[in-house]
């Protein structure tokens, strides 16, 4: 009997020691530029899952695409005693006042997905950025189109040896919109193709806007002249596909097909790939971006050193956590379906 009690006490001690080591009681306050964004919803869900593992408290609010509202939300987190902040800024060029609010309190602040300018990042020691190198995603999406043209010479519909394409861009000023556009066209050229841009416009990451823009391009240049569509994200790629489908394209008839690539590898995009409506995408790893943001915030909130070991991700220049992109094609898309 006595033996059992001793054993039980030892076991309880072991459990509580583990819990004391693993759990945090940090309160982390997070702001997402807008909840109605497919990719950021993935990041948000991953943040929640990670905090459930860590045992701390995570509040997440919707900044509803308004920077002044987000500034107020950060003030509210500070007054209620948050131990760290995670911010997905509405306007990445307006990150400075947010950094200053955190700095005045000595609070750690982790920016995600919308990268503040370097001077803001360099003005405080408890600031981090979790994101992905937009150049990589641009290159990979351009390569998917180039590979398709190499494998399918008939994709060059007018036989002029050039790729006539439409570019649908994300929100103006977002590093991902600028760099994906630049690097995707560069990748097609680097693969040896001459390229001709038939149309280029922003659809603000939005599916419905992309359908409208694509309908406009189709009536302006004629659907037969469009040989490829590159969109800066999957929602816009899917929007463009809606416009193609309205013309009877991308619905299974090989003679009526325009290759479309996006970025993100969202569930609806993978679904469209499985139906042969969409050529490819690039994994923008929402899970690891969400996990990493919460890990950094918790370690910093607990006043522990933020290192590769303590967060489980590689840190560059002391404050950048870059999550790699991966090309997603007909060969491997199933791996990414959840
Ligand atoms: C994603 C987009 C998303 C945007 C939000 C980008 O990295 O690819 O889908 O709308 O971030 O900031
Ligand atoms: Ca051509």
Short mmCIF file of C-alpha atoms and ligand atoms in Angstrom, two decimals:
data_model
loop_
_atom_site.label_atom_id
_atom_site.label_comp_id
_atom_site.label_asym_id
_atom_site.label_seq_id
_atom_site.Cartn_x
_atom_site.Cartn_y
_atom_site.Cartn_z
CA UNK A 1 0.00 0.00 0.00
CA UNK A 2 2.63 2.47 1.09
CA UNK A 3 4.66 1.63 -1.95
CA UNK A 4 1.70 2.53 -4.15
CA UNK A 5 1.28 5.92 -2.54
CA UNK A 6 4.94 6.75 -3.00
CA UNK A 7 4.74 5.63 -6.59
CA UNK A 8 1.65 7.76 -7.20
CA UNK A 9 3.25 10.81 -5.62
CA UNK A 10 6.32 10.37 -7.80
CA UNK A 11 4.16 10.00 -10.87
CA UNK A 12 2.20 13.14 -10.03
CA UNK A 13 5.40 15.04 -9.49
CA UNK A 14 6.67 13.93 -12.87
CA UNK A 15 3.45 15.03 -14.59
CA UNK A 16 3.44 18.46 -12.97
CA UNK A 17 7.13 18.95 -13.73
CA UNK A 18 6.48 18.24 -17.40
CA UNK A 19 3.46 20.54 -17.42
CA UNK A 20 5.39 23.34 -15.74
CA UNK A 21 8.07 23.00 -18.37
CA UNK A 22 5.74 22.80 -21.38
CA UNK A 23 2.86 25.12 -20.58
CA UNK A 24 2.83 28.87 -20.83
CA UNK A 25 0.41 31.26 -19.23
CA UNK A 26 1.13 33.95 -21.77
CA UNK A 27 -1.67 36.00 -23.27
CA UNK A 28 -0.96 36.70 -26.93
CA UNK A 29 -3.04 39.26 -28.79
CA UNK A 30 -3.29 38.85 -32.55
CA UNK A 31 -4.76 41.06 -35.29
CA UNK A 32 -5.50 39.71 -38.78
CA UNK A 33 -5.85 42.27 -41.60
CA UNK A 34 -9.24 40.77 -42.48
CA UNK A 35 -10.87 37.48 -41.58
CA UNK A 36 -12.43 37.21 -45.03
CA UNK A 37 -9.15 36.11 -46.70
CA UNK A 38 -8.77 32.45 -47.62
CA UNK A 39 -5.04 32.18 -47.01
CA UNK A 40 -5.04 34.16 -43.76
CA UNK A 41 -7.88 31.98 -42.49
CA UNK A 42 -5.49 29.05 -42.85
CA UNK A 43 -2.80 30.94 -40.91
CA UNK A 44 -5.35 31.87 -38.25
CA UNK A 45 -6.45 28.27 -37.78
CA UNK A 46 -2.83 27.16 -37.49
CA UNK A 47 -2.15 29.84 -34.86
CA UNK A 48 -5.09 28.57 -32.86
CA UNK A 49 -3.92 24.95 -33.13
CA UNK A 50 -0.41 25.86 -31.98
CA UNK A 51 -1.65 27.84 -28.98
CA UNK A 52 -3.87 24.89 -28.02
CA UNK A 53 -0.66 22.82 -27.86
CA UNK A 54 1.20 25.50 -25.89
CA UNK A 55 -1.57 25.97 -23.34
CA UNK A 56 -1.52 29.79 -23.32
CA UNK A 57 -4.25 32.19 -24.28
CA UNK A 58 -4.61 33.55 -27.80
CA UNK A 59 -7.05 36.25 -28.77
CA UNK A 60 -7.50 36.96 -32.45
CA UNK A 61 -9.41 39.95 -33.83
CA UNK A 62 -10.49 40.98 -37.32
CA UNK A 63 -8.98 44.31 -38.40
CA UNK A 64 -11.59 44.46 -41.21
CA UNK A 65 -9.08 45.86 -43.65
CA UNK A 66 -8.84 49.16 -41.77
CA UNK A 67 -5.48 50.28 -40.41
CA UNK A 68 -6.89 52.77 -37.85
CA UNK A 69 -9.09 50.00 -36.42
CA UNK A 70 -6.04 47.76 -36.13
CA UNK A 71 -4.06 50.47 -34.30
CA UNK A 72 -6.89 50.69 -31.75
CA UNK A 73 -6.94 46.91 -31.38
CA UNK A 74 -3.23 46.94 -30.54
CA UNK A 75 -3.84 49.65 -27.91
CA UNK A 76 -6.62 47.52 -26.43
CA UNK A 77 -4.34 44.46 -26.18
CA UNK A 78 -1.70 46.56 -24.45
CA UNK A 79 -4.16 47.94 -21.90
CA UNK A 80 -5.49 44.51 -21.07
CA UNK A 81 -1.98 43.24 -20.37
CA UNK A 82 -1.11 41.06 -23.37
CA UNK A 83 2.39 39.56 -23.08
CA UNK A 84 3.09 39.54 -26.82
CA UNK A 85 1.48 40.70 -30.06
CA UNK A 86 1.07 39.07 -33.45
CA UNK A 87 0.15 41.48 -36.22
CA UNK A 88 -0.81 40.87 -39.83
CA UNK A 89 -0.83 44.54 -40.81
CA UNK A 90 -3.54 45.99 -43.01
CA UNK A 91 -0.95 48.27 -44.60
CA UNK A 92 2.60 47.04 -44.30
CA UNK A 93 3.90 50.56 -44.90
CA UNK A 94 2.08 51.63 -41.71
CA UNK A 95 3.81 49.17 -39.37
CA UNK A 96 6.02 51.76 -37.69
CA UNK A 97 3.47 53.11 -35.16
CA UNK A 98 2.57 49.52 -34.21
CA UNK A 99 6.24 48.72 -33.59
CA UNK A 100 6.54 51.89 -31.51
CA UNK A 101 3.53 51.01 -29.35
CA UNK A 102 5.11 47.62 -28.60
CA UNK A 103 8.54 49.13 -28.02
CA UNK A 104 7.22 51.69 -25.54
CA UNK A 105 5.96 48.77 -23.42
CA UNK A 106 8.89 46.43 -24.08
CA UNK A 107 6.37 43.97 -25.59
CA UNK A 108 7.44 41.41 -28.19
CA UNK A 109 5.75 41.92 -31.58
CA UNK A 110 5.63 39.38 -34.38
CA UNK A 111 4.53 40.55 -37.84
CA UNK A 112 3.17 37.97 -40.26
CA UNK A 113 2.54 37.79 -44.03
CA UNK A 114 2.90 41.54 -44.71
CA UNK A 115 6.49 42.52 -44.24
CA UNK A 116 7.33 45.83 -42.56
CA UNK A 117 10.11 47.90 -44.09
CA UNK A 118 13.63 47.06 -42.92
CA UNK A 119 14.01 50.34 -41.02
CA UNK A 120 11.00 49.40 -38.88
CA UNK A 121 12.34 45.87 -38.34
CA UNK A 122 15.72 47.29 -37.33
CA UNK A 123 14.41 49.84 -34.86
CA UNK A 124 13.52 47.39 -32.07
CA UNK A 125 15.08 44.24 -30.66
CA UNK A 126 11.85 42.39 -29.76
CA UNK A 127 10.43 42.36 -33.28
CA UNK A 128 10.19 39.38 -35.66
CA UNK A 129 8.73 38.69 -39.08
CA UNK A 130 7.25 35.35 -40.13
CA UNK A 131 6.58 34.99 -43.83
CA UNK A 132 7.75 33.50 -47.08
CA UNK A 133 10.11 34.73 -49.78
CA UNK A 134 7.75 35.99 -52.46
CA UNK A 135 10.48 35.70 -55.13
CA UNK A 136 10.46 31.93 -54.64
CA UNK A 137 6.72 31.62 -55.27
CA UNK A 138 6.99 33.80 -58.36
CA UNK A 139 9.81 31.72 -59.76
CA UNK A 140 8.04 28.44 -59.06
CA UNK A 141 4.75 29.52 -60.66
CA UNK A 142 6.54 30.80 -63.77
CA UNK A 143 8.43 27.52 -64.01
CA UNK A 144 5.18 25.53 -63.87
CA UNK A 145 3.95 27.44 -66.96
CA UNK A 146 7.32 27.06 -68.71
CA UNK A 147 7.38 23.31 -68.03
CA UNK A 148 3.87 22.99 -69.42
CA UNK A 149 4.86 24.76 -72.65
CA UNK A 150 7.92 22.53 -73.00
CA UNK A 151 5.86 19.38 -72.51
CA UNK A 152 2.96 20.59 -74.71
CA UNK A 153 4.18 22.40 -77.84
CA UNK A 154 0.54 22.93 -78.90
CA UNK A 155 0.08 25.19 -75.87
CA UNK A 156 1.65 27.80 -78.16
CA UNK A 157 -1.70 28.20 -79.88
CA UNK A 158 -0.62 30.72 -82.52
CA UNK A 159 2.69 28.92 -83.07
CA UNK A 160 4.80 32.06 -82.74
CA UNK A 161 7.16 30.52 -80.19
CA UNK A 162 6.06 33.03 -77.55
CA UNK A 163 3.80 32.76 -74.53
CA UNK A 164 0.86 35.19 -74.69
CA UNK A 165 -0.27 35.57 -71.08
CA UNK A 166 -2.53 37.46 -68.66
CA UNK A 167 -1.20 38.55 -65.24
CA UNK A 168 -3.64 39.05 -62.36
CA UNK A 169 -1.95 40.81 -59.48
CA UNK A 170 -2.66 40.94 -55.74
CA UNK A 171 -3.08 44.09 -53.71
CA UNK A 172 -0.98 47.08 -54.73
CA UNK A 173 1.95 47.62 -52.34
CA UNK A 174 1.95 44.03 -50.97
CA UNK A 175 5.43 42.54 -51.37
CA UNK A 176 3.91 39.26 -52.58
CA UNK A 177 2.06 40.99 -55.43
CA UNK A 178 5.09 42.92 -56.66
CA UNK A 179 7.61 40.10 -56.39
CA UNK A 180 5.42 37.24 -57.63
CA UNK A 181 4.60 39.28 -60.73
CA UNK A 182 8.23 40.13 -61.37
CA UNK A 183 9.69 36.68 -60.68
CA UNK A 184 7.03 34.64 -62.48
CA UNK A 185 7.65 36.50 -65.73
CA UNK A 186 11.41 36.28 -65.17
CA UNK A 187 11.16 32.50 -64.70
CA UNK A 188 9.37 32.04 -68.04
CA UNK A 189 12.11 34.09 -69.74
CA UNK A 190 14.88 32.26 -67.88
CA UNK A 191 13.37 29.00 -69.14
CA UNK A 192 14.00 30.27 -72.67
CA UNK A 193 10.60 31.67 -73.64
CA UNK A 194 9.75 34.97 -75.20
CA UNK A 195 6.69 36.31 -73.43
CA UNK A 196 3.99 38.73 -74.48
CA UNK A 197 1.73 40.30 -71.88
CA UNK A 198 -1.83 40.60 -73.18
CA UNK A 199 -3.25 42.02 -69.96
CA UNK A 200 -2.15 42.89 -66.43
CA UNK A 201 -4.32 44.20 -63.63
CA UNK A 202 -4.89 43.91 -59.90
CA UNK A 203 -7.82 42.00 -58.42
CA UNK A 204 -6.77 42.62 -54.78
CA UNK A 205 -6.36 38.91 -53.91
CA UNK A 206 -10.11 38.53 -54.54
CA UNK A 207 -11.90 35.85 -56.54
CA UNK A 208 -14.91 37.89 -57.65
CA UNK A 209 -12.75 40.81 -58.77
CA UNK A 210 -10.56 38.39 -60.72
CA UNK A 211 -13.56 36.94 -62.56
CA UNK A 212 -14.55 40.48 -63.60
CA UNK A 213 -11.05 41.39 -64.71
CA UNK A 214 -10.66 38.14 -66.64
CA UNK A 215 -14.01 38.65 -68.40
CA UNK A 216 -12.73 42.08 -69.41
CA UNK A 217 -9.48 40.61 -70.79
CA UNK A 218 -11.35 37.90 -72.69
CA UNK A 219 -13.54 40.44 -74.43
CA UNK A 220 -10.60 42.77 -75.07
CA UNK A 221 -8.12 40.30 -76.57
CA UNK A 222 -10.23 37.26 -77.52
CA UNK A 223 -10.11 33.97 -75.66
CA UNK A 224 -8.29 32.15 -78.50
CA UNK A 225 -5.33 34.48 -78.11
CA UNK A 226 -4.78 33.79 -74.41
CA UNK A 227 -2.21 31.04 -73.87
CA UNK A 228 -1.70 31.25 -70.10
CA UNK A 229 -2.96 32.99 -66.96
CA UNK A 230 -0.72 33.73 -63.98
CA UNK A 231 -2.43 34.91 -60.81
CA UNK A 232 -0.64 36.09 -57.66
CA UNK A 233 -2.86 33.85 -55.50
CA UNK A 234 -5.27 30.94 -55.80
CA UNK A 235 -8.46 32.87 -55.11
CA UNK A 236 -7.74 35.05 -58.15
CA UNK A 237 -6.69 32.02 -60.24
CA UNK A 238 -10.03 30.43 -59.38
CA UNK A 239 -11.80 33.69 -60.24
CA UNK A 240 -10.11 33.69 -63.67
CA UNK A 241 -11.13 30.05 -64.14
CA UNK A 242 -14.78 31.02 -63.53
CA UNK A 243 -14.51 33.46 -66.44
CA UNK A 244 -12.92 30.76 -68.64
CA UNK A 245 -15.64 28.27 -67.70
CA UNK A 246 -18.30 30.81 -68.68
CA UNK A 247 -16.81 30.50 -72.20
CA UNK A 248 -16.86 26.71 -72.04
CA UNK A 249 -13.12 26.53 -71.34
CA UNK A 250 -11.26 24.44 -68.72
CA UNK A 251 -14.14 22.00 -68.46
CA UNK A 252 -12.53 18.87 -69.88
CA UNK A 253 -12.34 19.62 -73.64
CA UNK A 254 -8.59 19.60 -74.42
CA UNK A 255 -9.15 21.97 -77.35
CA UNK A 256 -10.66 24.51 -74.97
CA UNK A 257 -8.11 24.92 -72.23
CA UNK A 258 -5.98 27.74 -70.86
CA UNK A 259 -3.33 26.79 -68.28
CA UNK A 260 -3.83 28.79 -65.08
CA UNK A 261 -1.42 28.95 -62.12
CA UNK A 262 -1.92 30.51 -58.71
CA UNK A 263 -0.12 30.58 -55.37
CA UNK A 264 -1.17 29.26 -51.91
CA UNK A 265 -2.37 25.67 -52.51
CA UNK A 266 -5.71 26.35 -50.82
CA UNK A 267 -8.21 23.50 -50.60
CA UNK A 268 -10.42 24.88 -53.42
CA UNK A 269 -7.36 25.26 -55.68
CA UNK A 270 -6.27 21.66 -55.07
CA UNK A 271 -9.84 20.60 -55.80
CA UNK A 272 -9.77 22.54 -59.11
CA UNK A 273 -6.48 20.83 -59.96
CA UNK A 274 -8.00 17.43 -59.27
CA UNK A 275 -10.76 18.26 -61.78
CA UNK A 276 -8.25 19.39 -64.41
CA UNK A 277 -9.50 23.00 -64.29
CA UNK A 278 -6.28 24.47 -62.95
CA UNK A 279 -2.72 23.65 -63.99
CA UNK A 280 -0.79 24.29 -60.79
CA UNK A 281 -0.04 26.35 -57.73
CA UNK A 282 2.68 26.92 -55.14
CA UNK A 283 2.35 25.92 -51.51
CA UNK A 284 2.27 29.02 -49.31
CA UNK A 285 2.63 27.15 -46.05
CA UNK A 286 -0.11 28.64 -43.85
CA UNK A 287 0.34 25.95 -41.20
CA UNK A 288 4.00 26.55 -40.58
CA UNK A 289 3.59 30.34 -40.76
CA UNK A 290 0.87 30.18 -38.10
CA UNK A 291 2.76 27.70 -35.91
CA UNK A 292 6.00 29.70 -36.10
CA UNK A 293 4.32 33.03 -35.29
CA UNK A 294 2.77 31.61 -32.11
CA UNK A 295 5.98 29.84 -31.08
CA UNK A 296 8.02 33.04 -31.36
CA UNK A 297 5.36 35.04 -29.53
CA UNK A 298 5.15 32.53 -26.66
CA UNK A 299 8.90 32.11 -26.21
CA UNK A 300 9.40 35.89 -26.26
CA UNK A 301 6.39 36.48 -23.97
CA UNK A 302 7.91 34.06 -21.47
CA UNK A 303 11.11 36.10 -21.62
CA UNK A 304 13.16 33.23 -23.00
CA UNK A 305 15.71 33.67 -25.77
CA UNK A 306 14.19 33.26 -29.25
CA UNK A 307 16.56 30.86 -30.99
CA UNK A 308 16.35 28.22 -33.72
CA UNK A 309 16.23 25.61 -30.93
CA UNK A 310 13.60 27.31 -28.78
CA UNK A 311 11.18 27.87 -31.68
CA UNK A 312 12.06 24.96 -33.97
CA UNK A 313 12.48 27.16 -37.08
CA UNK A 314 15.54 28.78 -38.62
CA UNK A 315 15.91 32.47 -37.80
CA UNK A 316 17.69 34.69 -40.31
CA UNK A 317 19.38 37.96 -39.27
CA UNK A 318 18.04 37.52 -35.76
CA UNK A 319 14.44 38.36 -36.68
CA UNK A 320 13.18 36.77 -39.92
CA UNK A 321 11.56 33.34 -40.08
CA UNK A 322 11.22 32.33 -43.74
CA UNK A 323 8.90 29.41 -44.45
CA UNK A 324 9.75 27.78 -47.80
CA UNK A 325 7.35 27.60 -50.77
CA UNK A 326 6.91 24.40 -52.78
CA UNK A 327 5.70 23.90 -56.35
CA UNK A 328 2.41 21.99 -56.60
CA UNK A 329 1.69 20.22 -59.87
CA UNK A 330 -0.49 17.44 -61.17
CA UNK A 331 2.24 15.02 -60.02
CA UNK A 332 2.23 15.93 -56.33
CA UNK A 333 -0.96 17.92 -55.50
CA UNK A 334 -2.53 15.01 -53.62
CA UNK A 335 0.18 15.27 -50.94
CA UNK A 336 -1.17 18.70 -50.01
CA UNK A 337 -4.84 17.74 -49.68
CA UNK A 338 -5.93 17.56 -46.04
C1 LIG B 1 -1.46 35.17 -50.07
C2 LIG B 1 -2.81 35.72 -50.48
C3 LIG B 1 -3.38 36.54 -49.36
C4 LIG B 1 -2.40 37.60 -48.91
C5 LIG B 1 -2.92 38.36 -47.72
C6 LIG B 1 -0.57 36.29 -49.64
O1 LIG B 1 0.66 35.74 -49.19
O2 LIG B 1 -0.88 34.47 -51.15
O3 LIG B 1 -3.70 34.68 -50.81
O4 LIG B 1 -4.59 37.15 -49.79
O5 LIG B 1 -1.16 37.00 -48.59
O6 LIG B 1 -2.00 39.31 -47.25
CA1 LIG B 2 2.17 31.98 -78.69
#
